Amino acid sequence: MCGIIGMVAKSPVNQALYDGLTVLQHRGQDAAGILTSDEERLFLRKENGLVKDVFHTRHMRQLMGNMGIGHVRYPTAGCDSSAEAQPFYVNAPFGIAMGHNGNLTNVDELRAAVVAEDRRHLNTNSDSEVLLNVFAHELGAIAGARPSADDVFAAITNVHRRARGAYAVIGLIAGEGVFAFRDPRGIRPVCYGKRETEHGTEYMIASESVAIEAGEFELVRDLAPGEAIFISREGEVTLRQCADDPQYASCIFEYVYLARPDSIIDDVSVYRARMRMGEMLAEKIQREWAHHDIDVVIPIPDTSRTAALEIAVNLNLKYREGFVKNRYIARTFIMPGQAKRKRSVRQKLNAIDLEFRGKNVLLVDDSIVRGTTSSEIIRMAREAGAKKVFMASAAPAVRYPNVYGIDMPAADEFVAHNRDVDAIRDAIGADDLIYQDLEDLKEAVRQGNPTLNEFDCSCFTGDYVTNDIDTAYLDNLASSRADSERDKANGAAGASRRSRDIVSVGLYNDQ
């Protein structure tokens, strides 16, 4: 999960890209980058950290030009070295930059082909750099002195044929324009919008509609699975289907947790989908816990508030805010490393004792993954004086790794791994536990757009929509991306950063 943004305007885009990235900050808190283009020159600033910490006045002044792209990173592949911050850039052909949200499932095969057959050089372990070089090679093999929109679409068609997995991509070609495309299953989201100015029409592309609306653009629509868009620097817009067999299989976890509630993804309001999740979970609670003795419903902020309120309303129970959140602590789900996640829970949340003392409370969360947050919060509720602590999850039990860009790499790190509901309940220390049914979750989203027949629900079912995942792949994923291995890799990367500076030749890149 990362955030991508791009813009073609009639005036400098640096501030609008910065503002858009701050709105997309929830999609990645590890690193941020902006690349802009002034005629045929490129200007880049990227570094580890939050958007507000990476960009200062001196950086913004030097990010010149009327078109550009930006990225906020949430690392799943590679490590969290600043060398892997995006956008990435290559000189040949034409000067191309790219940012990517997702994960390539055949990255090892692609990396080998890029080096041995395409004769291109890779500087990092990031699959995004691999994808950039695949695109650059395909475009170079097709285009003449100046690439046309047709050339860009032909190159993207070949990328679809070579790459597998999930990818929403934003790119820029020096002096030519901005492009974006979505994988043939539409797993990761991307949309575009426009606004009219006195100098002409301006365009923005982003991971979520909330960034477009925050920039006072009008949302046009999402890109369809396999579809690509090219916006020339003059503002000409061309769209084309570039995949052979596109089919919707959007990641359902976007609606559960990843996206902001005020976003619309594939014509579905995330907020309304979460309301329906709460309504359907309330119906299940009524069926299975008909004689419950719940006194109050309390959400675990922030993502679960919408579902929790609907549960309370539909069960005719009190709804209370029982936790105060420290907004200066990062989202624990997207923190790399189990130790960081566990340490941050009590820094992030503080219980209001009066809302727990002497009561039977139903805590509602959007999902339960590793169980770290859940067990700590249940312990906090008991320490605050709760008599009983029940737990409800707006999503089904997470039992399988996610291979499409969410940090769920190793099955044995999940609290639901090889456990039934009773065992999970005991592991997290709840008095009782209830999960959303998968079909209810699908229906909660599908009611917003009945044409969405299929979703990527692999973390719940183990069925992978790209049909290329086997046991060997999952075993390799677990060994390379488990928390323990990530901590080792990041330690090595930190030592490397201390011993050398990374400079992008030919670009403004103030480190």
Coordinates of C-alpha atoms in Angstrom, one line a residue, residues 14-266:
N14 CA 4.7 21.7 -6.5
Q15 CA 2.3 23.0 -3.8
A16 CA -0.7 21.0 -5.2
L17 CA 1.4 17.8 -5.2
Y18 CA 2.5 18.4 -1.7
D19 CA -1.0 19.1 -0.5
G20 CA -2.2 15.9 -2.3
L21 CA 0.5 13.8 -0.6
T22 CA -0.5 15.1 2.8
V23 CA -4.1 13.9 2.1
L24 CA -2.7 10.5 1.0
Q25 CA -0.3 10.2 4.0
H26 CA -2.4 7.4 5.5
R27 CA -1.3 5.2 2.6
G28 CA 2.4 5.4 3.5
Q29 CA 4.4 7.0 6.3
D30 CA 7.8 5.7 5.6
A31 CA 9.0 8.0 2.8
A32 CA 7.8 10.7 0.4
G33 CA 9.0 12.0 -2.9
I34 CA 8.0 14.6 -5.6
L35 CA 9.4 14.9 -9.1
T36 CA 8.5 17.8 -11.3
S37 CA 9.3 18.7 -14.9
D38 CA 10.0 22.2 -16.4
E39 CA 10.2 21.8 -20.1
E40 CA 12.7 18.9 -20.4
R41 CA 14.4 19.3 -17.0
L42 CA 13.5 17.2 -14.0
F43 CA 13.6 18.1 -10.3
L44 CA 13.5 15.5 -7.6
R45 CA 13.2 15.5 -3.8
K46 CA 12.7 12.3 -1.9
E47 CA 13.6 11.0 1.5
N48 CA 12.5 8.9 4.4
G49 CA 9.9 10.5 6.6
L50 CA 6.4 12.1 6.6
V51 CA 5.5 14.6 3.9
K52 CA 5.8 17.5 6.2
D53 CA 9.3 16.5 7.3
V54 CA 10.7 15.7 3.8
F55 CA 9.7 18.9 2.1
H56 CA 10.9 22.3 3.3
T57 CA 10.7 25.7 1.7
R58 CA 14.1 25.3 0.1
H59 CA 13.0 22.1 -1.5
M60 CA 9.6 23.4 -2.7
R61 CA 11.3 26.4 -4.4
Q62 CA 13.4 24.1 -6.5
L63 CA 10.6 21.8 -7.6
M64 CA 9.8 23.8 -10.7
G65 CA 7.5 23.0 -13.5
N66 CA 3.8 22.6 -14.5
M67 CA 3.7 18.9 -14.3
G68 CA 4.9 16.3 -11.8
I69 CA 4.3 13.2 -9.8
G70 CA 4.5 12.3 -6.2
H71 CA 4.6 9.2 -3.9
V72 CA 4.3 8.2 -0.3
R73 CA 5.8 4.9 0.5
Y74 CA 4.7 2.0 2.7
P75 CA 7.4 -0.7 2.3
T76 CA 6.5 -4.3 1.7
A77 CA 9.2 -5.4 -0.8
G78 CA 12.9 -4.5 -0.3
C79 CA 13.6 -2.5 2.8
D80 CA 13.0 1.0 4.2
S81 CA 16.2 2.6 3.0
S82 CA 15.9 6.1 1.6
A83 CA 17.4 4.7 -1.6
E84 CA 14.1 3.0 -2.2
A85 CA 12.0 6.1 -1.8
Q86 CA 10.0 7.0 -4.9
P87 CA 9.6 8.2 -7.6
F88 CA 12.4 6.4 -9.4
Y89 CA 14.0 7.8 -12.5
V90 CA 15.9 6.5 -15.6
N91 CA 17.6 8.6 -18.3
A92 CA 17.0 6.3 -21.2
P93 CA 14.9 6.6 -23.2
F94 CA 13.6 10.2 -23.0
G95 CA 13.9 10.6 -19.2
I96 CA 11.1 8.6 -17.4
A97 CA 10.0 8.7 -13.7
M98 CA 7.6 6.4 -12.0
G99 CA 5.9 5.7 -8.7
H100 CA 4.1 2.5 -8.0
N101 CA 1.5 1.2 -5.5
G102 CA 1.3 -2.6 -5.2
N103 CA 3.5 -5.6 -5.5
L104 CA 4.8 -7.6 -8.5
T105 CA 4.4 -11.4 -7.9
N106 CA 6.9 -12.3 -10.6
V107 CA 9.5 -9.7 -9.7
D108 CA 12.4 -12.2 -9.5
E109 CA 11.7 -13.3 -13.1
L110 CA 11.4 -9.7 -14.3
R111 CA 14.5 -8.6 -12.5
A112 CA 16.6 -11.3 -14.2
A113 CA 15.1 -10.4 -17.6
V114 CA 15.7 -6.7 -17.1
V115 CA 19.4 -7.2 -16.4
A116 CA 20.2 -10.1 -18.8
E117 CA 17.9 -9.5 -21.7
D118 CA 16.9 -5.8 -21.6
R119 CA 20.5 -4.9 -20.6
R120 CA 19.4 -2.4 -18.0
H121 CA 20.9 -1.6 -14.6
L122 CA 19.1 -1.8 -11.3
N123 CA 20.2 0.1 -8.2
T124 CA 17.8 -1.2 -5.5
N125 CA 15.8 -4.2 -4.5
S126 CA 12.5 -2.4 -5.1
D127 CA 10.0 -4.0 -7.5
S128 CA 9.0 -0.5 -8.5
E129 CA 12.4 0.1 -10.0
V130 CA 12.0 -3.2 -11.9
L131 CA 8.6 -2.1 -13.2
L132 CA 10.0 1.3 -14.3
N133 CA 12.8 -0.4 -16.3
V134 CA 10.4 -2.8 -17.9
F135 CA 8.3 0.1 -19.1
A136 CA 11.3 2.1 -20.2
H137 CA 12.6 -0.9 -22.2
E138 CA 9.3 -1.4 -23.9
L139 CA 8.8 2.3 -24.7
G140 CA 12.4 2.5 -26.1
A141 CA 11.7 -0.4 -28.4
I142 CA 8.6 1.2 -29.9
A143 CA 9.0 5.0 -29.9
G144 CA 10.9 7.2 -32.3
A145 CA 12.5 10.5 -31.4
R146 CA 9.5 11.6 -29.4
P147 CA 7.0 9.2 -27.8
S148 CA 3.4 9.6 -28.7
A149 CA 0.3 8.6 -26.7
D150 CA 0.1 5.5 -28.9
D151 CA 3.7 4.6 -28.1
V152 CA 3.0 4.9 -24.4
F153 CA -0.1 2.7 -24.6
A154 CA 1.7 0.1 -26.6
A155 CA 4.5 0.0 -24.0
I156 CA 1.9 -0.4 -21.2
T157 CA 0.3 -3.3 -23.1
N158 CA 3.6 -5.0 -23.2
V159 CA 4.1 -4.3 -19.5
H160 CA 0.7 -6.0 -18.7
R161 CA 1.9 -9.0 -20.7
R162 CA 5.2 -9.2 -18.8
A163 CA 4.2 -8.2 -15.2
R164 CA 2.0 -10.0 -12.8
G165 CA 0.5 -8.9 -9.5
A166 CA -1.0 -5.7 -8.3
Y167 CA 0.1 -2.3 -9.6
A168 CA -1.3 1.1 -9.8
V169 CA 1.3 3.3 -11.5
I170 CA 1.9 7.0 -12.1
G171 CA 4.7 8.1 -14.4
L172 CA 6.1 11.1 -16.2
I173 CA 8.1 11.5 -19.4
A174 CA 10.3 14.5 -19.5
G175 CA 8.9 17.2 -21.8
E176 CA 6.0 15.0 -22.9
G177 CA 3.4 14.4 -20.2
V178 CA 2.1 12.3 -17.3
F179 CA 0.7 8.7 -17.6
A180 CA -1.0 6.2 -15.3
F181 CA -2.2 2.7 -15.5
R182 CA -3.8 0.0 -13.4
D183 CA -3.2 -3.8 -13.4
P184 CA -5.6 -6.0 -15.3
R185 CA -7.5 -7.0 -12.1
G186 CA -7.8 -3.5 -10.8
I187 CA -6.5 -4.7 -7.4
R188 CA -5.0 -1.3 -6.4
P189 CA -7.1 1.9 -6.9
V190 CA -6.3 5.0 -9.1
C191 CA -8.6 7.7 -10.4
Y192 CA -8.4 11.1 -12.1
G193 CA -10.1 14.5 -12.0
K194 CA -10.0 17.9 -13.7
R195 CA -10.6 21.5 -12.8
E196 CA -11.1 24.6 -15.0
T197 CA -8.9 27.6 -14.6
E198 CA -8.7 30.9 -16.4
H199 CA -5.6 29.5 -18.3
G200 CA -7.2 26.2 -19.2
T201 CA -8.1 22.7 -17.9
E202 CA -5.8 21.1 -15.3
Y203 CA -5.7 17.4 -14.4
M204 CA -4.8 15.3 -11.4
I205 CA -4.4 11.5 -11.0
A206 CA -4.3 10.0 -7.5
S207 CA -4.8 6.8 -5.5
E208 CA -7.9 8.0 -3.9
S209 CA -10.6 10.5 -4.8
V210 CA -10.1 12.4 -1.6
A211 CA -6.8 13.8 -2.9
I212 CA -8.5 15.0 -6.0
E213 CA -11.4 16.6 -4.2
A214 CA -9.1 18.2 -1.6
G215 CA -7.3 19.9 -4.5
E216 CA -10.6 21.3 -5.7
F217 CA -10.6 19.1 -8.8
E218 CA -13.8 17.4 -10.0
L219 CA -13.6 13.6 -9.9
V220 CA -14.1 12.2 -13.4
R221 CA -13.8 8.5 -12.7
D222 CA -11.6 5.6 -11.7
L223 CA -9.3 3.9 -14.2
A224 CA -10.8 0.5 -15.2
P225 CA -8.7 -2.6 -14.7
G226 CA -6.0 -2.7 -17.4
E227 CA -6.8 0.9 -18.5
A228 CA -4.2 3.6 -19.0
I229 CA -4.4 7.4 -19.3
F230 CA -1.9 9.8 -20.9
I231 CA -2.1 13.6 -20.3
S232 CA 0.2 15.6 -22.5
R233 CA 1.9 18.7 -21.2
E234 CA -0.5 20.7 -23.3
G235 CA -3.4 19.1 -21.5
E236 CA -4.6 16.6 -24.1
V237 CA -6.2 13.5 -22.4
T238 CA -6.2 10.1 -24.0
L239 CA -7.5 6.8 -22.4
R240 CA -7.1 3.3 -23.7
Q241 CA -7.7 -0.2 -22.5
C242 CA -4.3 -1.9 -22.6
A243 CA -4.9 -5.4 -21.1
D244 CA -6.0 -8.5 -23.0
D245 CA -8.5 -9.8 -20.4
P246 CA -9.4 -7.1 -17.8
Q247 CA -11.7 -8.1 -14.9
Y248 CA -12.5 -6.3 -11.7
A249 CA -11.0 -7.9 -8.6
S250 CA -10.5 -4.9 -6.4
C251 CA -8.8 -5.4 -3.0
I252 CA -11.6 -5.5 -0.5
F253 CA -9.2 -4.5 2.3
E254 CA -9.2 -1.0 0.8
Y255 CA -12.8 -0.6 2.0
V256 CA -12.2 -2.3 5.3
Y257 CA -9.1 -0.3 6.4
L258 CA -6.7 1.1 3.8
A259 CA -8.7 4.0 2.2
R260 CA -9.9 7.1 3.9
P261 CA -13.7 7.0 4.6
D262 CA -14.3 10.1 2.5
S263 CA -12.9 8.4 -0.6
I264 CA -14.9 6.8 -3.4
I265 CA -13.3 3.8 -5.0
D266 CA -14.8 2.2 -8.1

